[in-house]
GROMACS .gro file of C-alpha atoms in nm:
model
  429
    1MET     CA    1   0.000   0.000   0.000
    2PRO     CA    2   0.151   0.336  -0.100
    3TYR     CA    3   0.199   0.545   0.213
    4PRO     CA    4   0.452   0.830   0.153
    5ILE     CA    5   0.702   0.877   0.436
    6HIS     CA    6   0.833   1.226   0.513
    7ALA     CA    7   1.078   1.339   0.781
    8LEU     CA    8   0.909   1.477   1.090
    9ALA     CA    9   1.076   1.370   1.414
   10LEU     CA   10   0.837   1.306   1.701
   11ALA     CA   11   0.868   1.123   2.028
   12MET     CA   12   0.805   0.775   1.892
   13GLY     CA   13   1.029   0.784   1.588
   14ALA     CA   14   1.028   0.950   1.249
   15VAL     CA   15   0.656   1.016   1.220
   16ALA     CA   16   0.528   1.180   0.905
   17ALA     CA   17   0.210   1.367   0.819
   18ILE     CA   18   0.116   1.416   0.454
   19PRO     CA   19   0.093   1.789   0.382
   20ALA     CA   20  -0.228   1.944   0.253
   21GLY     CA   21  -0.262   1.906  -0.120
   22THR     CA   22  -0.057   1.587  -0.149
   23PRO     CA   23  -0.234   1.338  -0.379
   24LEU     CA   24  -0.374   1.041  -0.189
   25ALA     CA   25  -0.409   0.679  -0.300
   26ALA     CA   26  -0.745   0.606  -0.460
   27GLN     CA   27  -0.862   0.398  -0.165
   28GLN     CA   28  -0.797   0.675   0.089
   29VAL     CA   29  -1.068   0.915   0.201
   30PRO     CA   30  -0.985   1.266   0.069
   31SER     CA   31  -1.054   1.430   0.406
   32ALA     CA   32  -0.840   1.182   0.601
   33ARG     CA   33  -0.504   1.276   0.748
   34SER     CA   34  -0.235   1.014   0.683
   35LEU     CA   35   0.051   0.942   0.922
   36SER     CA   36   0.348   0.710   0.895
   37GLY     CA   37   0.683   0.652   1.054
   38THR     CA   38   0.936   0.417   1.207
   39LEU     CA   39   0.909   0.288   1.562
   40PRO     CA   40   1.203   0.264   1.805
   41GLY     CA   41   1.232  -0.112   1.740
   42GLY     CA   42   1.256  -0.058   1.364
   43ALA     CA   43   0.901  -0.153   1.264
   44LYS     CA   44   0.714   0.078   1.028
   45TRP     CA   45   0.365   0.204   1.105
   46VAL     CA   46   0.089   0.389   0.924
   47ALA     CA   47  -0.238   0.550   1.025
   48GLU     CA   48  -0.529   0.744   0.878
   49VAL     CA   49  -0.756   0.981   1.067
   50PRO     CA   50  -1.086   1.104   0.919
   51SER     CA   51  -1.200   1.462   0.966
   52ASN     CA   52  -1.505   1.327   1.151
   53TRP     CA   53  -1.296   1.113   1.390
   54ASN     CA   54  -1.512   0.968   1.666
   55GLY     CA   55  -1.218   0.927   1.905
   56THR     CA   56  -1.178   0.551   1.855
   57LEU     CA   57  -0.858   0.408   1.707
   58LEU     CA   58  -0.879   0.069   1.537
   59LEU     CA   59  -0.543  -0.107   1.568
   60TRP     CA   60  -0.508  -0.360   1.285
   61SER     CA   61  -0.288  -0.670   1.324
   62ARG     CA   62  -0.218  -0.860   1.001
   63GLY     CA   63  -0.202  -1.236   0.967
   64TYR     CA   64   0.094  -1.463   0.904
   65SER     CA   65   0.328  -1.356   0.625
   66PRO     CA   66   0.674  -1.492   0.541
   67THR     CA   67   0.799  -1.132   0.512
   68ALA     CA   68   0.718  -0.810   0.695
   69GLY     CA   69   0.580  -0.648   0.381
   70SER     CA   70   0.436  -0.297   0.394
   71PRO     CA   71   0.243  -0.178   0.697
   72GLU     CA   72  -0.134  -0.168   0.663
   73ALA     CA   73  -0.387   0.032   0.862
   74ALA     CA   74  -0.672  -0.212   0.792
   75THR     CA   75  -0.747  -0.527   0.601
   76ARG     CA   76  -0.756  -0.461   0.229
   77GLY     CA   77  -1.070  -0.297   0.102
   78MET     CA   78  -1.194  -0.175   0.441
   79ASN     CA   79  -1.008   0.158   0.474
   80ARG     CA   80  -1.274   0.380   0.322
   81GLN     CA   81  -1.567   0.220   0.502
   82LEU     CA   82  -1.398   0.243   0.842
   83LEU     CA   83  -1.293   0.602   0.787
   84ASP     CA   84  -1.638   0.699   0.662
   85ALA     CA   85  -1.776   0.555   0.987
   86GLY     CA   86  -1.552   0.792   1.183
   87TYR     CA   87  -1.283   0.552   1.300
   88ALA     CA   88  -0.912   0.624   1.288
   89ILE     CA   89  -0.714   0.324   1.167
   90ALA     CA   90  -0.353   0.220   1.228
   91GLY     CA   91  -0.118  -0.074   1.206
   92SER     CA   92   0.247  -0.175   1.178
   93ASP     CA   93   0.451  -0.427   0.980
   94TYR     CA   94   0.576  -0.575   1.313
   95GLY     CA   95   0.932  -0.526   1.188
   96ALA     CA   96   0.950  -0.895   1.099
   97GLY     CA   97   0.785  -1.168   0.896
   98GLY     CA   98   0.701  -1.524   0.993
   99TRP     CA   99   0.560  -1.622   1.332
  100SER     CA  100   0.655  -1.279   1.463
  101LEU     CA  101   0.454  -1.265   1.786
  102ALA     CA  102   0.767  -1.165   1.978
  103GLU     CA  103   0.800  -0.853   1.760
  104ALA     CA  104   0.432  -0.790   1.686
  105VAL     CA  105   0.300  -0.726   2.035
  106PRO     CA  106   0.552  -0.454   2.132
  107ALA     CA  107   0.531  -0.302   1.783
  108GLN     CA  108   0.155  -0.272   1.807
  109ARG     CA  109   0.175  -0.112   2.151
  110ALA     CA  110   0.434   0.131   2.016
  111THR     CA  111   0.204   0.213   1.724
  112ILE     CA  112  -0.063   0.332   1.968
  113ALA     CA  113   0.192   0.556   2.139
  114ALA     CA  114   0.321   0.688   1.807
  115PHE     CA  115  -0.031   0.769   1.694
  116ALA     CA  116  -0.098   0.960   2.015
  117ALA     CA  117   0.226   1.156   1.976
  118ALA     CA  118   0.161   1.236   1.611
  119HIS     CA  119  -0.208   1.321   1.631
  120ALA     CA  120  -0.391   1.287   1.964
  121LYS     CA  121  -0.454   1.035   2.238
  122PRO     CA  122  -0.751   0.817   2.138
  123ARG     CA  123  -1.055   0.806   2.362
  124ARG     CA  124  -1.070   0.433   2.297
  125VAL     CA  125  -0.848   0.175   2.126
  126ILE     CA  126  -0.993  -0.140   1.973
  127ALA     CA  127  -0.739  -0.397   1.858
  128TRP     CA  128  -0.847  -0.626   1.578
  129GLY     CA  129  -0.686  -0.875   1.346
  130TYR     CA  130  -0.722  -1.176   1.119
  131SER     CA  131  -0.566  -1.522   1.166
  132MET     CA  132  -0.227  -1.482   1.341
  133GLY     CA  133  -0.324  -1.117   1.379
  134GLY     CA  134  -0.620  -1.234   1.585
  135LEU     CA  135  -0.374  -1.406   1.817
  136VAL     CA  136  -0.167  -1.084   1.834
  137THR     CA  137  -0.490  -0.908   1.929
  138THR     CA  138  -0.559  -1.170   2.197
  139ALA     CA  139  -0.209  -1.126   2.336
  140LEU     CA  140  -0.267  -0.751   2.360
  141ALA     CA  141  -0.593  -0.816   2.545
  142GLU     CA  142  -0.428  -1.051   2.794
  143GLN     CA  143  -0.144  -0.821   2.896
  144GLU     CA  144  -0.130  -0.722   3.261
  145LYS     CA  145  -0.156  -0.355   3.170
  146PRO     CA  146  -0.331  -0.355   2.831
  147ALA     CA  147  -0.287  -0.057   2.602
  148ILE     CA  148  -0.626  -0.131   2.445
  149HIS     CA  149  -0.987  -0.112   2.561
  150GLY     CA  150  -1.137  -0.394   2.355
  151ALA     CA  151  -1.026  -0.678   2.128
  152LEU     CA  152  -1.176  -0.826   1.811
  153ALA     CA  153  -1.015  -1.157   1.709
  154MET     CA  154  -1.138  -1.269   1.368
  155CYS     CA  155  -1.066  -1.609   1.207
  156ALA     CA  156  -0.801  -1.619   1.475
  157SER     CA  157  -0.532  -1.867   1.575
  158ILE     CA  158  -0.681  -1.800   1.915
  159GLY     CA  159  -0.616  -2.148   2.053
  160GLY     CA  160  -0.249  -2.051   2.058
  161ALA     CA  161   0.064  -2.174   1.889
  162VAL     CA  162   0.117  -2.489   2.095
  163GLY     CA  163  -0.239  -2.624   2.094
  164MET     CA  164  -0.301  -2.535   1.730
  165MET     CA  165   0.018  -2.699   1.609
  166ASN     CA  166  -0.030  -3.006   1.831
  167MET     CA  167  -0.373  -3.064   1.679
  168ALA     CA  168  -0.228  -3.020   1.330
  169LEU     CA  169   0.050  -3.263   1.416
  170ASP     CA  170  -0.205  -3.533   1.501
  171GLY     CA  171  -0.368  -3.494   1.160
  172ALA     CA  172  -0.031  -3.493   0.985
  173TYR     CA  173   0.084  -3.802   1.177
  174ALA     CA  174  -0.231  -3.995   1.085
  175PHE     CA  175  -0.196  -3.897   0.720
  176ARG     CA  176   0.168  -3.996   0.691
  177THR     CA  177   0.116  -4.322   0.881
  178LEU     CA  178  -0.197  -4.441   0.702
  179VAL     CA  179  -0.174  -4.276   0.360
  180ALA     CA  180   0.185  -4.196   0.265
  181PRO     CA  181   0.442  -4.361   0.494
  182ASP     CA  182   0.708  -4.367   0.220
  183ALA     CA  183   0.655  -4.025   0.061
  184GLY     CA  184   0.928  -3.847   0.257
  185ILE     CA  185   0.677  -3.625   0.438
  186ARG     CA  186   0.813  -3.450   0.746
  187LEU     CA  187   0.600  -3.393   1.054
  188VAL     CA  188   0.851  -3.177   1.244
  189ASP     CA  189   1.207  -3.057   1.180
  190VAL     CA  190   1.070  -2.923   0.853
  191ASP     CA  191   1.351  -2.771   0.649
  192ASP     CA  192   1.132  -2.646   0.363
  193ASP     CA  193   0.758  -2.598   0.413
  194ARG     CA  194   0.692  -2.555   0.042
  195ALA     CA  195   0.871  -2.874  -0.061
  196ASN     CA  196   0.704  -3.068   0.219
  197ALA     CA  197   0.363  -2.940   0.111
  198GLY     CA  198   0.439  -3.056  -0.244
  199ARG     CA  199   0.495  -3.411  -0.123
  200VAL     CA  200   0.174  -3.393   0.081
  201ASN     CA  201  -0.029  -3.268  -0.216
  202ASP     CA  202   0.101  -3.543  -0.442
  203ALA     CA  203   0.000  -3.811  -0.191
  204LEU     CA  204  -0.331  -3.639  -0.116
  205LYS     CA  205  -0.432  -3.613  -0.481
  206LEU     CA  206  -0.386  -3.987  -0.526
  207ALA     CA  207  -0.555  -4.078  -0.197
  208MET     CA  208  -0.871  -3.883  -0.278
  209THR     CA  209  -0.932  -4.101  -0.587
  210THR     CA  210  -1.004  -4.415  -0.383
  211PRO     CA  211  -1.256  -4.499  -0.107
  212GLU     CA  212  -0.971  -4.620   0.113
  213GLY     CA  213  -0.774  -4.300   0.071
  214ARG     CA  214  -1.078  -4.078   0.125
  215ALA     CA  215  -1.163  -4.256   0.450
  216ARG     CA  216  -0.808  -4.220   0.581
  217VAL     CA  217  -0.777  -3.856   0.479
  218THR     CA  218  -1.106  -3.783   0.654
  219LEU     CA  219  -0.988  -3.953   0.973
  220ALA     CA  220  -0.667  -3.749   0.963
  221GLY     CA  221  -0.866  -3.431   0.898
  222VAL     CA  222  -1.098  -3.495   1.191
  223LEU     CA  223  -0.803  -3.556   1.424
  224GLY     CA  224  -0.653  -3.230   1.295
  225GLY     CA  225  -0.971  -3.031   1.357
  226LEU     CA  226  -1.081  -2.964   0.997
  227PRO     CA  227  -1.452  -2.883   0.959
  228GLY     CA  228  -1.676  -3.060   0.708
  229TRP     CA  229  -1.721  -2.744   0.502
  230THR     CA  230  -1.418  -2.546   0.387
  231SER     CA  231  -1.486  -2.415   0.034
  232ARG     CA  232  -1.619  -2.067  -0.022
  233ASP     CA  233  -1.743  -2.168  -0.368
  234LYS     CA  234  -1.936  -2.475  -0.249
  235PRO     CA  235  -2.262  -2.502  -0.054
  236GLU     CA  236  -2.250  -2.634   0.300
  237PRO     CA  237  -2.288  -3.015   0.293
  238ASP     CA  238  -2.578  -3.172   0.474
  239ALA     CA  239  -2.480  -3.314   0.812
  240SER     CA  240  -2.551  -3.666   0.684
  241ASP     CA  241  -2.364  -3.622   0.354
  242TYR     CA  242  -2.035  -3.779   0.455
  243GLU     CA  243  -1.896  -3.801   0.103
  244ALA     CA  244  -1.939  -3.428   0.045
  245GLN     CA  245  -1.776  -3.358   0.381
  246ALA     CA  246  -1.486  -3.586   0.285
  247ASP     CA  247  -1.442  -3.380  -0.032
  248GLU     CA  248  -1.434  -3.062   0.177
  249VAL     CA  249  -1.176  -3.203   0.417
  250GLY     CA  250  -0.963  -3.308   0.121
  251ARG     CA  251  -0.978  -2.963  -0.041
  252SER     CA  252  -0.826  -2.788   0.260
  253PHE     CA  253  -0.620  -3.073   0.403
  254ALA     CA  254  -0.268  -2.982   0.292
  255MET     CA  255  -0.286  -2.617   0.400
  256GLY     CA  256  -0.503  -2.678   0.705
  257ILE     CA  257  -0.299  -2.964   0.853
  258PHE     CA  258   0.056  -2.908   0.731
  259LEU     CA  259   0.081  -2.557   0.870
  260PRO     CA  260   0.412  -2.368   0.826
  261ARG     CA  261   0.665  -2.499   1.078
  262THR     CA  262   1.008  -2.401   0.947
  263ASP     CA  263   1.006  -2.044   1.078
  264GLN     CA  264   0.838  -2.138   1.406
  265GLU     CA  265   1.086  -2.416   1.482
  266GLN     CA  266   1.379  -2.190   1.400
  267ARG     CA  267   1.247  -1.922   1.632
  268ALA     CA  268   1.173  -2.171   1.908
  269GLY     CA  269   1.507  -2.346   1.874
  270GLY     CA  270   1.363  -2.688   1.802
  271VAL     CA  271   1.052  -2.905   1.795
  272PHE     CA  272   0.771  -2.760   2.008
  273SER     CA  273   0.490  -3.004   1.918
  274TRP     CA  274   0.445  -3.351   2.058
  275SER     CA  275   0.225  -3.659   2.018
  276THR     CA  276   0.355  -3.857   2.316
  277GLY     CA  277   0.073  -3.991   2.531
  278VAL     CA  278  -0.204  -3.922   2.279
  279ASP     CA  279  -0.473  -4.192   2.247
  280TYR     CA  280  -0.610  -4.155   1.894
  281ARG     CA  281  -0.907  -4.380   1.958
  282GLN     CA  282  -1.007  -4.148   2.241
  283GLN     CA  283  -0.941  -3.839   2.028
  284LEU     CA  284  -1.179  -3.961   1.759
  285THR     CA  285  -1.448  -4.023   2.018
  286LEU     CA  286  -1.397  -3.677   2.168
  287SER     CA  287  -1.438  -3.519   1.824
  288GLY     CA  288  -1.802  -3.628   1.808
  289ARG     CA  289  -1.745  -3.721   1.443
  290ARG     CA  290  -1.677  -4.093   1.470
  291PRO     CA  291  -2.004  -4.188   1.292
  292MET     CA  292  -1.884  -4.014   0.974
  293VAL     CA  293  -1.543  -4.177   0.987
  294GLU     CA  294  -1.699  -4.519   1.060
  295ALA     CA  295  -1.934  -4.485   0.762
  296LEU     CA  296  -1.649  -4.398   0.525
  297TYR     CA  297  -1.436  -4.684   0.660
  298ARG     CA  298  -1.720  -4.933   0.616
  299LYS     CA  299  -1.773  -4.818   0.258
  300ALA     CA  300  -1.400  -4.864   0.192
  301GLY     CA  301  -1.393  -5.208   0.354
  302LEU     CA  302  -1.134  -5.097   0.610
  303ASP     CA  303  -1.106  -5.185   0.979
  304LEU     CA  304  -1.118  -4.855   1.167
  305ASP     CA  305  -1.026  -5.006   1.505
  306ALA     CA  306  -0.723  -5.176   1.353
  307GLU     CA  307  -0.603  -4.849   1.201
  308LEU     CA  308  -0.656  -4.659   1.527
  309ALA     CA  309  -0.451  -4.929   1.699
  310ARG     CA  310  -0.184  -4.877   1.435
  311LEU     CA  311  -0.176  -4.507   1.511
  312ASN     CA  312  -0.154  -4.572   1.884
  313ALA     CA  313   0.134  -4.814   1.830
  314GLY     CA  314   0.332  -4.585   1.601
  315GLU     CA  315   0.643  -4.382   1.672
  316ARG     CA  316   0.561  -4.057   1.852
  317VAL     CA  317   0.707  -3.709   1.833
  318ALA     CA  318   0.863  -3.563   2.147
  319ALA     CA  319   0.906  -3.188   2.201
  320LYS     CA  320   1.208  -2.995   2.321
  321PRO     CA  321   1.109  -2.829   2.654
  322SER     CA  322   1.289  -2.502   2.579
  323ALA     CA  323   1.115  -2.480   2.240
  324VAL     CA  324   0.777  -2.534   2.404
  325ASP     CA  325   0.861  -2.263   2.655
  326TYR     CA  326   0.936  -2.019   2.372
  327MET     CA  327   0.605  -2.091   2.200
  328VAL     CA  328   0.419  -2.060   2.528
  329ARG     CA  329   0.559  -1.711   2.565
  330HIS     CA  330   0.508  -1.619   2.196
  331TYR     CA  331   0.214  -1.692   2.210
  332THR     CA  332  -0.007  -1.930   2.403
  333PRO     CA  333  -0.313  -1.762   2.560
  334ASN     CA  334  -0.403  -1.784   2.926
  335ALA     CA  335  -0.771  -1.724   2.837
  336LYS     CA  336  -0.784  -1.436   3.087
  337PRO     CA  337  -0.833  -1.123   2.875
  338ARG     CA  338  -0.835  -0.801   3.075
  339VAL     CA  339  -1.059  -0.619   2.827
  340PRO     CA  340  -1.379  -0.731   2.651
  341LEU     CA  341  -1.294  -0.970   2.368
  342LEU     CA  342  -1.514  -1.058   2.071
  343ALA     CA  343  -1.413  -1.368   1.872
  344VAL     CA  344  -1.567  -1.407   1.523
  345GLN     CA  345  -1.521  -1.704   1.291
  346THR     CA  346  -1.684  -1.856   0.986
  347ILE     CA  347  -1.819  -2.205   1.048
  348GLY     CA  348  -1.622  -2.345   0.752
  349ASP     CA  349  -1.266  -2.223   0.795
  350GLY     CA  350  -1.029  -2.498   0.681
  351LEU     CA  351  -0.705  -2.315   0.766
  352THR     CA  352  -0.773  -2.183   1.116
  353SER     CA  353  -1.003  -2.440   1.271
  354PRO     CA  354  -1.324  -2.305   1.428
  355SER     CA  355  -1.247  -2.550   1.709
  356LEU     CA  356  -0.972  -2.313   1.825
  357GLN     CA  357  -1.231  -2.046   1.899
  358ARG     CA  358  -1.448  -2.292   2.087
  359GLY     CA  359  -1.147  -2.400   2.291
  360TYR     CA  360  -1.063  -2.043   2.388
  361ALA     CA  361  -1.422  -1.952   2.473
  362GLU     CA  362  -1.457  -2.258   2.696
  363ALA     CA  363  -1.128  -2.187   2.872
  364ALA     CA  364  -1.229  -1.822   2.920
  365ARG     CA  365  -1.572  -1.903   3.062
  366GLY     CA  366  -1.662  -1.644   3.325
  367ARG     CA  367  -1.452  -1.378   3.151
  368ASP     CA  368  -1.581  -1.099   2.926
  369VAL     CA  369  -1.551  -1.304   2.607
  370LYS     CA  370  -1.815  -1.329   2.334
  371SER     CA  371  -1.781  -1.603   2.073
  372VAL     CA  372  -1.989  -1.575   1.754
  373TYR     CA  373  -1.998  -1.740   1.411
  374VAL     CA  374  -2.079  -1.633   1.057
  375ARG     CA  375  -2.232  -1.874   0.808
  376GLY     CA  376  -1.968  -1.908   0.541
  377ALA     CA  377  -1.657  -2.101   0.444
  378GLY     CA  378  -1.296  -2.023   0.363
  379HIS     CA  379  -1.023  -1.855   0.564
  380CYS     CA  380  -1.096  -1.498   0.673
  381THR     CA  381  -1.360  -1.454   0.403
  382PHE     CA  382  -1.572  -1.205   0.595
  383SER     CA  383  -1.782  -0.959   0.401
  384PRO     CA  384  -1.737  -0.586   0.473
  385GLU     CA  385  -2.081  -0.598   0.635
  386ALA     CA  386  -1.966  -0.870   0.877
  387VAL     CA  387  -1.654  -0.672   0.964
  388MET     CA  388  -1.851  -0.354   1.033
  389ALA     CA  389  -2.113  -0.542   1.234
  390SER     CA  390  -1.841  -0.700   1.447
  391ILE     CA  391  -1.664  -0.371   1.516
  392ARG     CA  392  -1.988  -0.194   1.603
  393PHE     CA  393  -2.103  -0.483   1.825
  394LEU     CA  394  -1.782  -0.456   2.029
  395ASP     CA  395  -1.786  -0.077   2.023
  396THR     CA  396  -2.138  -0.079   2.164
  397ARG     CA  397  -2.026  -0.319   2.439
  398LEU     CA  398  -1.751  -0.075   2.535
  399GLU     CA  399  -1.987   0.222   2.524
  400HIS     CA  400  -2.263   0.069   2.736
  401GLY     CA  401  -2.073  -0.174   2.958
  402LYS     CA  402  -2.263  -0.485   2.850
  403TRP     CA  403  -2.318  -0.696   2.542
  404GLY     CA  404  -2.628  -0.608   2.347
  405THR     CA  405  -2.823  -0.821   2.103
  406ALA     CA  406  -2.590  -0.986   1.855
  407PRO     CA  407  -2.626  -0.878   1.490
  408ALA     CA  408  -2.852  -1.100   1.280
  409MET     CA  409  -2.564  -1.218   1.060
  410PHE     CA  410  -2.418  -1.417   1.349
  411VAL     CA  411  -2.560  -1.769   1.354
  412PRO     CA  412  -2.592  -2.032   1.627
  413HIS     CA  413  -2.308  -2.280   1.587
  414THR     CA  414  -2.100  -2.515   1.798
  415PRO     CA  415  -1.793  -2.651   1.621
  416PRO     CA  416  -1.627  -2.976   1.726
  417PRO     CA  417  -1.415  -2.942   2.039
  418MET     CA  418  -1.050  -2.847   2.026
  419LEU     CA  419  -0.885  -3.187   2.063
  420ARG     CA  420  -0.546  -3.066   2.189
  421PRO     CA  421  -0.625  -2.762   2.407
  422PHE     CA  422  -0.325  -2.590   2.559
  423VAL     CA  423  -0.388  -2.292   2.784
  424ARG     CA  424  -0.095  -2.125   2.953
  425GLY     CA  425  -0.087  -2.206   3.322
  426ARG     CA  426  -0.339  -2.492   3.305
  427GLU     CA  427  -0.339  -2.867   3.261
  428VAL     CA  428  -0.328  -2.974   2.897
  429ARG     CA  429  -0.357  -3.288   2.688
   0.00000   0.00000   0.00000
């Protein structure tokens, strides 16, 4: 996004305001003031303030990206609508790419301070973000002295790095063991995520052509937390249509189960996921989806109990304690947000499992957390209307001190449970 940077030294780094008369990018509101600069830690930040500013700053946290990229003040396509509604918007590039929680949280706090120094102290700050950015938002909400007043975590990795990647590991382990034991697929110690994904896709494509392969892929997907609807361009399958759900699991399997590990393991200093002590027969029962898996196994003429026994007898992955400790700190939630938190997810997200949101909401029970769902599929595929409704729902909660009636676009939904919950400071499995 083209944000010109000029030299104007202020307290929080080289902050810049665009002078009157400077041409603005087409997506910017003509009456908005644009700010940008560099934070003390080296991250770059940008902001826009409308002439009708209502006093609320929306702090945008982007999702996972291999590189830092350019800083964004909002998710693409939402700038004008948010500014027209009177909100100021801001965000940083974190100063790093990859699983940059260690850099993102302080950079986002510094962005709030830089905005206040460059323009004015906001009356209210709402942090919001997609995917990994939703976890950054959650981390900001859980800080002992939060710099924000409310948090909106959308399509978020809100179950945390350890629990999310443990659940993915279970799905990956089942796939490699039952579908492609000789394909050279790595579960951990991944040296090249892209090459590993290529091997997974080759094996997956072949497996989905046979009843046996489809049954096994579906079992692995269930253990990994994939929902039975994941395609934005497909209708939601009927609950009893197991074949259509198997198709949906297969379409998102490689990206939803073999999540990027290379950067995370390098940051953590080793393997931080484990499968030691996991009973896969019990995990399938806990999922509530055994009837679907049983039906597909019967159709394929396979013995489900024998294959679960095979999984339970297989070689397990052990984690390095210091690597786990790093990922707990950067970032595994404690489910104790100190500001109101609204979690929003589509019911058919095949990359960030809706089960993560259920796991967080259950762990945070008794706290000021609201968990809602939008009928739709795909990762972070919210319409502008859903985004605005979510922001206004949280804004109203902050204004009136209690949650009002949820917008009509939110639908009743309970996803399968998070099978490998990991909450900082609590017992896990």
